[in-house]
XYZ file of C-alpha atoms in Angstrom:
601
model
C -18.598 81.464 -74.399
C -18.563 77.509 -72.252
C -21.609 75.791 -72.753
C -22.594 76.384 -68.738
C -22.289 80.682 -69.145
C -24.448 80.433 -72.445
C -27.188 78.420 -70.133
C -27.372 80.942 -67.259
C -27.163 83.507 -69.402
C -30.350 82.260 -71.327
C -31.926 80.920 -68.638
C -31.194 83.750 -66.414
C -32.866 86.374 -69.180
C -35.889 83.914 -69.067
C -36.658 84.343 -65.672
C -35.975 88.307 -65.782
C -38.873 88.339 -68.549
C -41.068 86.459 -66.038
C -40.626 88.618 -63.156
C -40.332 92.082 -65.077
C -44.061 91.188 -66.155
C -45.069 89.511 -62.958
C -44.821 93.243 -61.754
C -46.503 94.618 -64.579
C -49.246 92.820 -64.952
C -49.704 93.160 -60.926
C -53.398 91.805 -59.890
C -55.386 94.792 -57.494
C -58.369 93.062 -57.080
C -60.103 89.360 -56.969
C -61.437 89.044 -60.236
C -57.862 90.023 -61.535
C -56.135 87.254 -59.098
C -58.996 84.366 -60.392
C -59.409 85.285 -63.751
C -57.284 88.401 -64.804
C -60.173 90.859 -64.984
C -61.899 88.860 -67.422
C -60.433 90.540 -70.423
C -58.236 88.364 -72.067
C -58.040 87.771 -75.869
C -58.717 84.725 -77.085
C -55.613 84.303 -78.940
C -53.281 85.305 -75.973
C -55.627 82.952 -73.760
C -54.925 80.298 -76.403
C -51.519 80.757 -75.866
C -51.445 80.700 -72.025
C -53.431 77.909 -71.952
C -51.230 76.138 -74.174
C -48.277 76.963 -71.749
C -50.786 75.841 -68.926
C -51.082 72.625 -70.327
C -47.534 71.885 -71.787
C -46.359 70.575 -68.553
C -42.909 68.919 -67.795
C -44.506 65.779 -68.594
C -45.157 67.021 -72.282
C -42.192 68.877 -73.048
C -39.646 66.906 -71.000
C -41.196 63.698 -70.234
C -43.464 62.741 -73.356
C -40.781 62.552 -76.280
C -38.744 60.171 -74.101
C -42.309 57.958 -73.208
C -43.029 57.700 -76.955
C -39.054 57.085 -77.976
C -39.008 53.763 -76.029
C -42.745 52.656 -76.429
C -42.524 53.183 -79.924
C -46.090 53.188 -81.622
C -47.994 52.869 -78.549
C -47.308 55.917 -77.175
C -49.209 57.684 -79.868
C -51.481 57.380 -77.018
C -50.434 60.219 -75.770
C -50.473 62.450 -78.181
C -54.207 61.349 -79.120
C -55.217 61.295 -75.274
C -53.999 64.731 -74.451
C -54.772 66.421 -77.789
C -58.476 65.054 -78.239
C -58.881 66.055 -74.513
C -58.988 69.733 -76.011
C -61.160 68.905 -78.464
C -63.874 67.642 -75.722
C -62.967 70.475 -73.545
C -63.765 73.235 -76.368
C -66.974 71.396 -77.656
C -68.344 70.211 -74.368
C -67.442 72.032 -71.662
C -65.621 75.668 -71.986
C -68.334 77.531 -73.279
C -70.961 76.477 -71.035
C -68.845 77.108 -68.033
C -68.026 80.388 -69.275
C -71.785 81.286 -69.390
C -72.040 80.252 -66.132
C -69.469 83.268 -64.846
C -68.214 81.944 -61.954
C -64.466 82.154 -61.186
C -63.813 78.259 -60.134
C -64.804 74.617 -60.681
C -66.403 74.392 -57.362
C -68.153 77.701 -57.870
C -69.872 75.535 -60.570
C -70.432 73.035 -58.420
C -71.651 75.212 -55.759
C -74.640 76.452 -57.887
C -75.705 73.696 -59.934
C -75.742 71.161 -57.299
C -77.316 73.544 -54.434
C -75.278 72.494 -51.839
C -71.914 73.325 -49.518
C -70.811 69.435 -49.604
C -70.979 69.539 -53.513
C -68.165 72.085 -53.003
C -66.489 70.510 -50.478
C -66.189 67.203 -52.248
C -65.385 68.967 -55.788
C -62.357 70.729 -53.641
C -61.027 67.990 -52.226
C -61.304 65.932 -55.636
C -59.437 68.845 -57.137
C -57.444 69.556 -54.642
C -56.226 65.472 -54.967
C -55.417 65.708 -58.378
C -53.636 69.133 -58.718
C -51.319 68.040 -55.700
C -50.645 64.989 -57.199
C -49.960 66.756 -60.672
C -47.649 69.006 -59.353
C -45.356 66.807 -57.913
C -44.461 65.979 -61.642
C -43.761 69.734 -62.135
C -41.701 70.408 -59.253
C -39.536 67.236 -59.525
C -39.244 68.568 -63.524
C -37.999 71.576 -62.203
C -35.493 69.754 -59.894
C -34.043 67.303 -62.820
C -33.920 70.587 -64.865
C -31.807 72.466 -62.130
C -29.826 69.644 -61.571
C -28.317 68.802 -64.847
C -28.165 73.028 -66.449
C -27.241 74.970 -63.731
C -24.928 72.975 -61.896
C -26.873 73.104 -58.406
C -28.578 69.719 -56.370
C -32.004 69.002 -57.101
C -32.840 70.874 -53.846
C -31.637 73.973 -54.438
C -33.251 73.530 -57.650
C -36.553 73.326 -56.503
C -36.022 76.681 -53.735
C -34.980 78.690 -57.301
C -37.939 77.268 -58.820
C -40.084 78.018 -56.159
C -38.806 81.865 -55.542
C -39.347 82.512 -59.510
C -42.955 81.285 -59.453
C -43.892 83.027 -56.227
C -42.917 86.656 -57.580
C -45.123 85.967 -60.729
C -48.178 84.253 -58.992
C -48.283 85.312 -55.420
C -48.349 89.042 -56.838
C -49.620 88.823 -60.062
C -52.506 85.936 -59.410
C -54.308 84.791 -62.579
C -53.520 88.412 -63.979
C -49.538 88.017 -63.728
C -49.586 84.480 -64.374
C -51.534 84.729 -67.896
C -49.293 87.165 -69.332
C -45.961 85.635 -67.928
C -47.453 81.682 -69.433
C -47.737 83.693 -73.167
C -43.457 84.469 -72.486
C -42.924 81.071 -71.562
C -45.210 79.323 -74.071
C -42.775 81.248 -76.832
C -39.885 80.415 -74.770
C -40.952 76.528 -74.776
C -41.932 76.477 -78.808
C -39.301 77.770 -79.869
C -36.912 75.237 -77.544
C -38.470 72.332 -78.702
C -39.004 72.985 -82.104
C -35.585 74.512 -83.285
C -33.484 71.882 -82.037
C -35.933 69.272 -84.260
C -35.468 71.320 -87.250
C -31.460 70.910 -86.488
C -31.529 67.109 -85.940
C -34.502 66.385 -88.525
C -32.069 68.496 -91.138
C -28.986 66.200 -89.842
C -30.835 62.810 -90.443
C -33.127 63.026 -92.981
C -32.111 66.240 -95.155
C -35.648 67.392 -94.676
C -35.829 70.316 -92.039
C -39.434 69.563 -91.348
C -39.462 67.210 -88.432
C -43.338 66.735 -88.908
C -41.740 65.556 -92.840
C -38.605 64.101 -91.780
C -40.038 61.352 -89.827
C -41.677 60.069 -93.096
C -38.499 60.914 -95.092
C -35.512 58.915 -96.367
C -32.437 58.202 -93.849
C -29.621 60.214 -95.001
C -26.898 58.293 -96.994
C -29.750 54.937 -97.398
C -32.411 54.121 -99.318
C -34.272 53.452 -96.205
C -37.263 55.715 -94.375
C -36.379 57.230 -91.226
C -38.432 54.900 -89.559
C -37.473 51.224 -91.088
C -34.265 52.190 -90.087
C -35.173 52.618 -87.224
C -36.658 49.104 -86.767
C -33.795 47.953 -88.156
C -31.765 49.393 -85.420
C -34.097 48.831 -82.605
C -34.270 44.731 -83.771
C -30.563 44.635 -84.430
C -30.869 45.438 -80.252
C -33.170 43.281 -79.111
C -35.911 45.608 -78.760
C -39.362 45.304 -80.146
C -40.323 46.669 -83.232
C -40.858 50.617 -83.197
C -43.439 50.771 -85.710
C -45.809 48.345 -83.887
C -45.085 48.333 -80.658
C -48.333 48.255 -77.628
C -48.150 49.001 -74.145
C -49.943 46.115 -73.015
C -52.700 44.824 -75.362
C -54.998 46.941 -77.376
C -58.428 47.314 -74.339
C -55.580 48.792 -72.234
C -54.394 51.184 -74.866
C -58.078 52.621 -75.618
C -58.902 52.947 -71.917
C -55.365 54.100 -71.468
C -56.516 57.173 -74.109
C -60.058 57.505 -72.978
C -58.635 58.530 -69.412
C -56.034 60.716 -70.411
C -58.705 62.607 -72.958
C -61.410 63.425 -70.317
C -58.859 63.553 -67.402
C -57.343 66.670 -70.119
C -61.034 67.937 -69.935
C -61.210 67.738 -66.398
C -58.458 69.489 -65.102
C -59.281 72.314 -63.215
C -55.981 74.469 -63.791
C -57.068 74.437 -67.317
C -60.582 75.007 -67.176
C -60.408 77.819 -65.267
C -58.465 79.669 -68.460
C -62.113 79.631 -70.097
C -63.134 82.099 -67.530
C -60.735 85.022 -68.225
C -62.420 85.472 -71.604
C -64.771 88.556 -72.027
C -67.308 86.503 -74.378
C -68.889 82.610 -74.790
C -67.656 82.869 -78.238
C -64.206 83.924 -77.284
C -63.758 80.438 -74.649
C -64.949 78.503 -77.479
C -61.821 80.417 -79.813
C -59.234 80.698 -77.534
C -60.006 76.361 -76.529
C -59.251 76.385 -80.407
C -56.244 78.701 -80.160
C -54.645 76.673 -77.523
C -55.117 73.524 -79.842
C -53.038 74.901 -82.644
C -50.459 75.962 -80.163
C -50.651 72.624 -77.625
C -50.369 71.143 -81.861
C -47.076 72.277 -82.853
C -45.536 70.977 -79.970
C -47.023 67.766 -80.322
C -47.239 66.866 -84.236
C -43.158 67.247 -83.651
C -42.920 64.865 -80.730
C -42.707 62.053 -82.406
C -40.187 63.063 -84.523
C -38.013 63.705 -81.367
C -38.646 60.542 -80.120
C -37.780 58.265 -82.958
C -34.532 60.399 -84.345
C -33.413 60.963 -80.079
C -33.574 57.207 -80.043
C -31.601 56.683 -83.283
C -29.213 59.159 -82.291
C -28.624 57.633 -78.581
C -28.163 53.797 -79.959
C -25.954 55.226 -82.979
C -23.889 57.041 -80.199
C -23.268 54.342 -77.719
C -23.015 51.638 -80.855
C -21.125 52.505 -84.180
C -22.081 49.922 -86.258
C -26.287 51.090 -85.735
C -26.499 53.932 -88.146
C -23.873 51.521 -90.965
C -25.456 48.327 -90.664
C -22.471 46.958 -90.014
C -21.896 44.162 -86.963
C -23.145 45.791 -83.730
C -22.010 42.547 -81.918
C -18.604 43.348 -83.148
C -16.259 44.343 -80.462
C -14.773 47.863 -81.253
C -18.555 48.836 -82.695
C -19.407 49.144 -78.569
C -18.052 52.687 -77.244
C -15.208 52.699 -75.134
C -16.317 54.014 -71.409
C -13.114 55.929 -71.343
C -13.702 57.946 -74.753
C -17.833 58.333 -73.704
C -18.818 61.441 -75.125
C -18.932 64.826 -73.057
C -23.213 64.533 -72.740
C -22.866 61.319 -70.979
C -20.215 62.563 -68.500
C -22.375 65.657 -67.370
C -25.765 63.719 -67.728
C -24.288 60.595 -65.382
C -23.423 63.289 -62.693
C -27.637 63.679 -62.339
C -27.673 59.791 -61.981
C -30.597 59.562 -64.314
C -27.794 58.362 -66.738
C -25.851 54.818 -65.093
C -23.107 52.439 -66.815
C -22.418 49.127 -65.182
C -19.395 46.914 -67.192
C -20.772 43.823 -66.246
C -18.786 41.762 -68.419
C -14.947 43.903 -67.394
C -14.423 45.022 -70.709
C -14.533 48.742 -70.480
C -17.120 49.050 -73.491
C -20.711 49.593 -73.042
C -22.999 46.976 -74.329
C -26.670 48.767 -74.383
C -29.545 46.703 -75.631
C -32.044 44.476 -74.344
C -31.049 41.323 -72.332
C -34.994 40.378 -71.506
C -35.258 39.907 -75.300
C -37.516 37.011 -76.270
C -35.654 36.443 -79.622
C -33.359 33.381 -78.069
C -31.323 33.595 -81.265
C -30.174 37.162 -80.090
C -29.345 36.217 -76.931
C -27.192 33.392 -78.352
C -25.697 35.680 -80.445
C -24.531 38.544 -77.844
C -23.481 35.883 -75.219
C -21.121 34.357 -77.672
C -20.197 38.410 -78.623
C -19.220 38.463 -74.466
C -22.120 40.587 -74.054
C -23.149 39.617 -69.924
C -26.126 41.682 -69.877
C -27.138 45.330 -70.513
C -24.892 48.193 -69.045
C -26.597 51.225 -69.352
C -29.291 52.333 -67.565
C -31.170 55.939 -69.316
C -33.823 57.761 -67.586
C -36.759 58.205 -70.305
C -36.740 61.819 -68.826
C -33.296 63.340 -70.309
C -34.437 62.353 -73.589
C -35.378 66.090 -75.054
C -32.937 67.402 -72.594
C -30.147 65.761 -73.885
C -31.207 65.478 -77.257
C -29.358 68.176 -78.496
C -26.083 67.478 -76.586
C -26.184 63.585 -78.381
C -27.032 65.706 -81.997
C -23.598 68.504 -81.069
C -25.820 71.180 -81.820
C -24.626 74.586 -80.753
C -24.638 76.117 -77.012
C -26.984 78.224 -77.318
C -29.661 75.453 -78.675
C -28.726 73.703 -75.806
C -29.071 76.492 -73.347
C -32.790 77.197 -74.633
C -33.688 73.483 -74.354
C -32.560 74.689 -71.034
C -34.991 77.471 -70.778
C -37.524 75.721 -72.826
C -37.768 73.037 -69.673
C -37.531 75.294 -66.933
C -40.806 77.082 -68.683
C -42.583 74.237 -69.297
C -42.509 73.409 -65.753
C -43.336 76.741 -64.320
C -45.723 77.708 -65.766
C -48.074 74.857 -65.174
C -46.693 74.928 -61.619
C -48.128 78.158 -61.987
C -51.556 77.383 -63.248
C -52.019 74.252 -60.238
C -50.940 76.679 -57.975
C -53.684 79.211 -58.770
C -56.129 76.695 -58.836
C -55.186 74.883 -55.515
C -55.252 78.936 -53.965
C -58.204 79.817 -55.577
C -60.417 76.560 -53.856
C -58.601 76.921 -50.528
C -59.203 81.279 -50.511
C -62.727 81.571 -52.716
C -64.300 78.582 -52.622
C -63.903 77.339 -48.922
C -63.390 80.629 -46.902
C -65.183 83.426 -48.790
C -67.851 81.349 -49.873
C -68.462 78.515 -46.510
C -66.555 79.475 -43.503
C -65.807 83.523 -43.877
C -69.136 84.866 -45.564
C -68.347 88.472 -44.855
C -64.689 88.125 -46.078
C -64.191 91.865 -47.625
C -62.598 91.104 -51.172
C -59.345 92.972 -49.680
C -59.204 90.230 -47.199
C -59.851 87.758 -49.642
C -57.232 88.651 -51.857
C -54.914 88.839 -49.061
C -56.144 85.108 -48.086
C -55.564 84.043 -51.506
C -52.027 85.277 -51.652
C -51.550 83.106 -48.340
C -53.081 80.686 -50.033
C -50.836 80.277 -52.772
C -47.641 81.158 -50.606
C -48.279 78.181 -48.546
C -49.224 75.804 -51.933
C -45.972 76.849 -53.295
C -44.218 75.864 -49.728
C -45.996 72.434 -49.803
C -45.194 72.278 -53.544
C -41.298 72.688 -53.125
C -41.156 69.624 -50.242
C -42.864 67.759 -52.308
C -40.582 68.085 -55.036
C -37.385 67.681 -52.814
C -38.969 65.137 -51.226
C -40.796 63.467 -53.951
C -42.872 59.884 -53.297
C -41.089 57.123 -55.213
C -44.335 57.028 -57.717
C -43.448 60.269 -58.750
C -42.375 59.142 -62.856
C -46.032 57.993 -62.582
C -47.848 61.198 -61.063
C -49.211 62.960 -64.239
C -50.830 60.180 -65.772
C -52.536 59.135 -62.161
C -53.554 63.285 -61.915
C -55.500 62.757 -64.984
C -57.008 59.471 -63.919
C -58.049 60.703 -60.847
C -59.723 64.647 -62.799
C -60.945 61.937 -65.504
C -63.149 59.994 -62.519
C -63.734 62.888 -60.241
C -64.296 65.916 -61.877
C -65.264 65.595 -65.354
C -68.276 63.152 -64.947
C -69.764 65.485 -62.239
C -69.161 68.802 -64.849
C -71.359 66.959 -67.545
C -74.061 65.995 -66.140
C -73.877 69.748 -64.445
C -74.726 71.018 -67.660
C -76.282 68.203 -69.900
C -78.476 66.478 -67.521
C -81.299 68.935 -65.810
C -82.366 66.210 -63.737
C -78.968 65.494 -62.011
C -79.320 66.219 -57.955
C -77.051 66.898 -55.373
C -77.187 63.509 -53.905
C -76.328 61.798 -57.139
C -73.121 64.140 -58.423
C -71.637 64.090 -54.304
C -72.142 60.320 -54.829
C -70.950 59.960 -58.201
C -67.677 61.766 -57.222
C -66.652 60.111 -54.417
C -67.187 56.804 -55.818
C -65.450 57.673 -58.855
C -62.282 59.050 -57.083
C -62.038 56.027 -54.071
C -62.706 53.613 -56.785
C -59.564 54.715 -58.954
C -57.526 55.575 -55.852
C -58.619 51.509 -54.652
C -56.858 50.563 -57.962
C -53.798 52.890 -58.058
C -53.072 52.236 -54.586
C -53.577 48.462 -55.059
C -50.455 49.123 -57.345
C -48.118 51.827 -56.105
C -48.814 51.068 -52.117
C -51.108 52.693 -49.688
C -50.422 56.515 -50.476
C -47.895 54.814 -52.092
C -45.667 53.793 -49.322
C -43.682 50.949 -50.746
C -44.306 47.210 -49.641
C -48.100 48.205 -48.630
C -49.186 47.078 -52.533
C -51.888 44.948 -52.326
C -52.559 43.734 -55.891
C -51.983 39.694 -55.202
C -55.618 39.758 -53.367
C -56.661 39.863 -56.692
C -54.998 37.671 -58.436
C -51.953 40.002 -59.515
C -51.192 43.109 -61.212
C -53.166 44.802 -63.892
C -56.409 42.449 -62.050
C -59.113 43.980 -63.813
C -59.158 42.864 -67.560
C -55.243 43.848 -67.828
C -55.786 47.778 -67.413
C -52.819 49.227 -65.536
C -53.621 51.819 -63.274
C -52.467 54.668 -65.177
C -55.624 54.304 -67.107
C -58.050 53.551 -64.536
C -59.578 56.914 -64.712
C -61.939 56.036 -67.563
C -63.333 53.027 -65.520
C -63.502 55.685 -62.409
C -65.734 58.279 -64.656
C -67.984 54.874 -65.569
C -68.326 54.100 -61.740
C -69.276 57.971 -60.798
C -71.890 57.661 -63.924
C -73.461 54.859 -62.876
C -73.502 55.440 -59.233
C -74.594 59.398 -59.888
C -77.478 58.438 -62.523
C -78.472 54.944 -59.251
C -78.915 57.616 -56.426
C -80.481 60.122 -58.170
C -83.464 58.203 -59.030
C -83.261 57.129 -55.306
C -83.338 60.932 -54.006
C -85.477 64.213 -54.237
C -85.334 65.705 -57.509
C -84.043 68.489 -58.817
C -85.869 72.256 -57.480
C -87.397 73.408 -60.635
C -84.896 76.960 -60.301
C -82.163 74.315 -61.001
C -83.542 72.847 -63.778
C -84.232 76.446 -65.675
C -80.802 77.641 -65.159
C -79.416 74.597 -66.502
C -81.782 74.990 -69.623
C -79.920 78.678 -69.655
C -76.671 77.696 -69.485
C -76.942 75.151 -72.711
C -77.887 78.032 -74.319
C -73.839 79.240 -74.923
C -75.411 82.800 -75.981
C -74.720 86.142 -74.123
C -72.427 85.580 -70.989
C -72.364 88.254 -68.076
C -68.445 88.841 -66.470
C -67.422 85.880 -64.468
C -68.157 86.972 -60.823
C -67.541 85.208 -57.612
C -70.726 86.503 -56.150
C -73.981 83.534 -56.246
């Protein structure tokens, strides 16, 4: 069978799993659209919410990040990871003994007030839309490159699959179809490591091949990498920084609480029937969420050894790569770079007219380098490869088998749907629950509501697909400025909702706005007023990166500072606390005996 029938064969049994349970696992009331009845164990929550959070950005975007920042984008993996760890110790059980089905239900009743809710929607309603755009334009790359169709017919595929599961099924329909795709995506990203790991090293392991021996050297995995990577021009793997080391720990400090702050996943940790069980299934998820992510940076360093040895011969030999016939011929490119340059995320320019490509780094700062691959005719680098196609194409560079390719496929397509899924829900859920049953519609009947939730999430996953066809030119940055924006916003304002009893309304609406326009300030300082190009307006202050060399990916921590400090200024300026307030905080730090989660106040 061709490569292209194995993929929409697999890829087309995928998405007949999703729907065949989106219509058995069909919600038939509210508290099965928000939270799927409440009943859910906690393993098969862990599991879910594991699929929830393995975004495009972690299974297709991630591997490729950490392959060409080399050690610095461990920051990832300890950002995202040790965001569980707060969310399970910090926040999920206490919200679950709360019972309420959203974030700005929370909100709603610990800070007395309608604007407390308005403000917490709109800050979540900022950061899932600008999360989602990731997902969508995964979804579109995904299309693109496996099934042969443009990015925006894509997108309408992508869109049709995920309205069957969620519009229908709600929280209900999409728990059940995340615990398919979770397997789907595991099993995609892992088996294709154990292949490649096997191929390199000798060690099927990938978590163990990274620290093995290079097969046919005496060399580790990694020092040959280095070795490669240097031979290159390009900084050292091993020790690599993205920017200096302040920007690194703020970079990680962001991404952990903007993890913990994500609404889409915190509202997992009300579908379980117990306290106990949100504090399990947060520890579930981590052992799932781990297996992905203990092998990412095995895919990264052996995807970047295999792409270098691929377009250079002499790499993985350590013989001369400035030699002339050791650079590939563009005529006799391999298969994978013919169908991945048809996406454009893969681009060859011969800038020197010699019909090889040269690809290393021509910014180098190692002048006896550059000497070297001038006087080799080398006129400057001539490939161009989008970080994104990294574990996509992975196992095309490797010549693994079809039908490892066509669940990489899958694997993808899964990762991106079903947190598409999960923002979706939680964008429906705030626009149908939280604004018009609970502000504007009182005496909504909980027919109507689920009827206005279903619009609701019909019309998200309308404004979802332009976005992805149409996606802003920051768009390789949205996930990272989504977690900045939940790390200043909305996960300040949740702990002092259940640590501090003497928090007030005035002080959390305060904290969160000045959190979230302080952060946006910086980002759009960077990236252009809602990042329309050539409004940036970073040279007022003195350049990019202004404040103590933090980029603006990793603003969010200094956001959630800002919203502290301004919260904890204007309470002490304002009326306290009513005493009510202060005794059911007391309760809910208690994380014993939980009633059903309940939209009711």
């Amino acid at each position: 069978m061709s490569l292209q029938a194995t993929i929409y064969l697999v890829v087309g049994l995928t998405f007949a799993l999703y729907i065949g349970i989106a219509f058995w696992a069909r919600a038939g009331s509210t508290k099965e659209f928000y939270v799927a009845g409440g009943g859910v164990h906690p393993i098969m929550n862990g599991m879910a919410t594991g699929a929830d959070w393995m975004s495009a950005a972690s299974f297709i975007s991630m591997a490729g990040m950490i392959g060409y920042m080399g050690y610095g984008g461990a920051l990832f993996l300890m950002g995202w990871t040790g965001g569980y760890v707060l969310l399970a110790m910090l926040l999920a059980p206490y919200l679950r003994k709360f019972g309420k089905f959203t974030v700005p239900d929370f909100f709603k009743a610990r800070f007395y007030s309608d604007t407390a809710t308005i403000v917490a929607v709109i800050c979540l309603l900022v950061a899932s839309t600008t999360y989602i755009i990731g997902q969508m334009t995964g979804v579109g790359v995904a299309f693109s490159r496996f099934l042969g169709v443009s990015n925006n017919v894509g997108v309408v595929v992508g869109m049709a699959i995920v309205f069957v599961y969620a519009v229908f099924g709600g929280m209900k329909g999409i728990t059940y179809t995340q615990v398919a795709q979770y397997c789907v995506l595991i099993l995609a990203y892992t088996i294709p490591a154990i292949f490649i790991s096997f191929q390199l090293t000798g060690n099927p392991i990938p978590q163990l091949g990274l620290g093995s021996t290079f097969s046919g050297s005496d060399m580790h995995m990694l020092e040959k990498l280095d070795h490669i990577v240097n031979d290159l021009g390009f900084g050292k793997y091993t020790t690599a920084l993205p920017g200096d080391r302040l920007n690194m720990f703020v970079y990680t400090v962001s991404l952990m609480i903007g993890t913990a702050g994500l609404p889409h996943v915190i509202i997992r940790f009300f579908t379980v029937p117990k306290v106990k069980d949100a504090r399990s299934s947060a520890g579930w998820a981590l052992v799932f969420i781990a297996i992905l992510y203990t092998t990412a940076p095995a895919v990264a360093a052996m995807a970047r050894l295999n792409l270098h040895a691929t377009i250079n011969t002499a790499v993985k030999s350590g013989g001369d790569v400035f030699a002339e016939e050791a650079s590939v011929q563009y005529d006799s490119r391999p298969e994978w770079f013919k169908r991945w340059e048809v996406t454009g995320l893969l681009t060859y320019e011969d800038k020197n007219a010699d019909g090889r490509i040269q690809y290393y780094n021509d910014k180098s700062k190692n002048a006896e380098f550059l000497a070297q691959a001038e006087a080799a005719g080398w006129q400057g680098n001539e490939l161009s490869v989008n970080n994104d196609i990294m574990v996509l194409a992975n196992p095309e560079i490797a010549r693994l088998p079809n039908w490892v390719i066509a669940l990489v496929a899958a694997g993808g397509l899964a990762a991106a749907l079903s947190t598409a899924a999960g923002l979706l829900l939680a964008i429906s859920s705030a626009v149908s629950h939280d604004l018009l049953k609970n502000m504007f519609m009182k005496d909504l009947t909980e027919k109507g509501e689920l009827m206005a939730g279903r619009i609701a999430m019909a019309a998200a996953i309308v404004g979802a697909g332009y976005l992805g066809m149409n996606p802003p030119d920051f768009a390789a940055g949205t996930v990272a400025i989504a977690f900045g924006l939940a790390a200043s916003s909305i996960f300040p304002a949740l702990m002092m909702g259940i640590f501090s009893k003497t928090m007030n309304k005035q002080g959390a609406i305060a904290g969160m706005l000045a959190g979230l326009l302080a952060t946006m300030f910086y980002v759009f300082a960077h990236t252009g007023i809602f990042y329309v190009k050539g409004t940036e307006f970073y040279a007022l202050f003195g350049g990019k990166d202004f404040f103590f060399g933090i980029s603006p990916n990793a603003f969010g921590a200094i956001g959630a500072v800002i919203n502290f400090a301004v919260a904890f200024a204007v309470k002490n300026m304002t009326a306290p606390v009513p005493s009510h307030i202060a005794e059911m905080v007391e309760s809910v730090r208690i994380p014993r005996g939980a009633g059903e989660a309940t939209g009711g106040h």
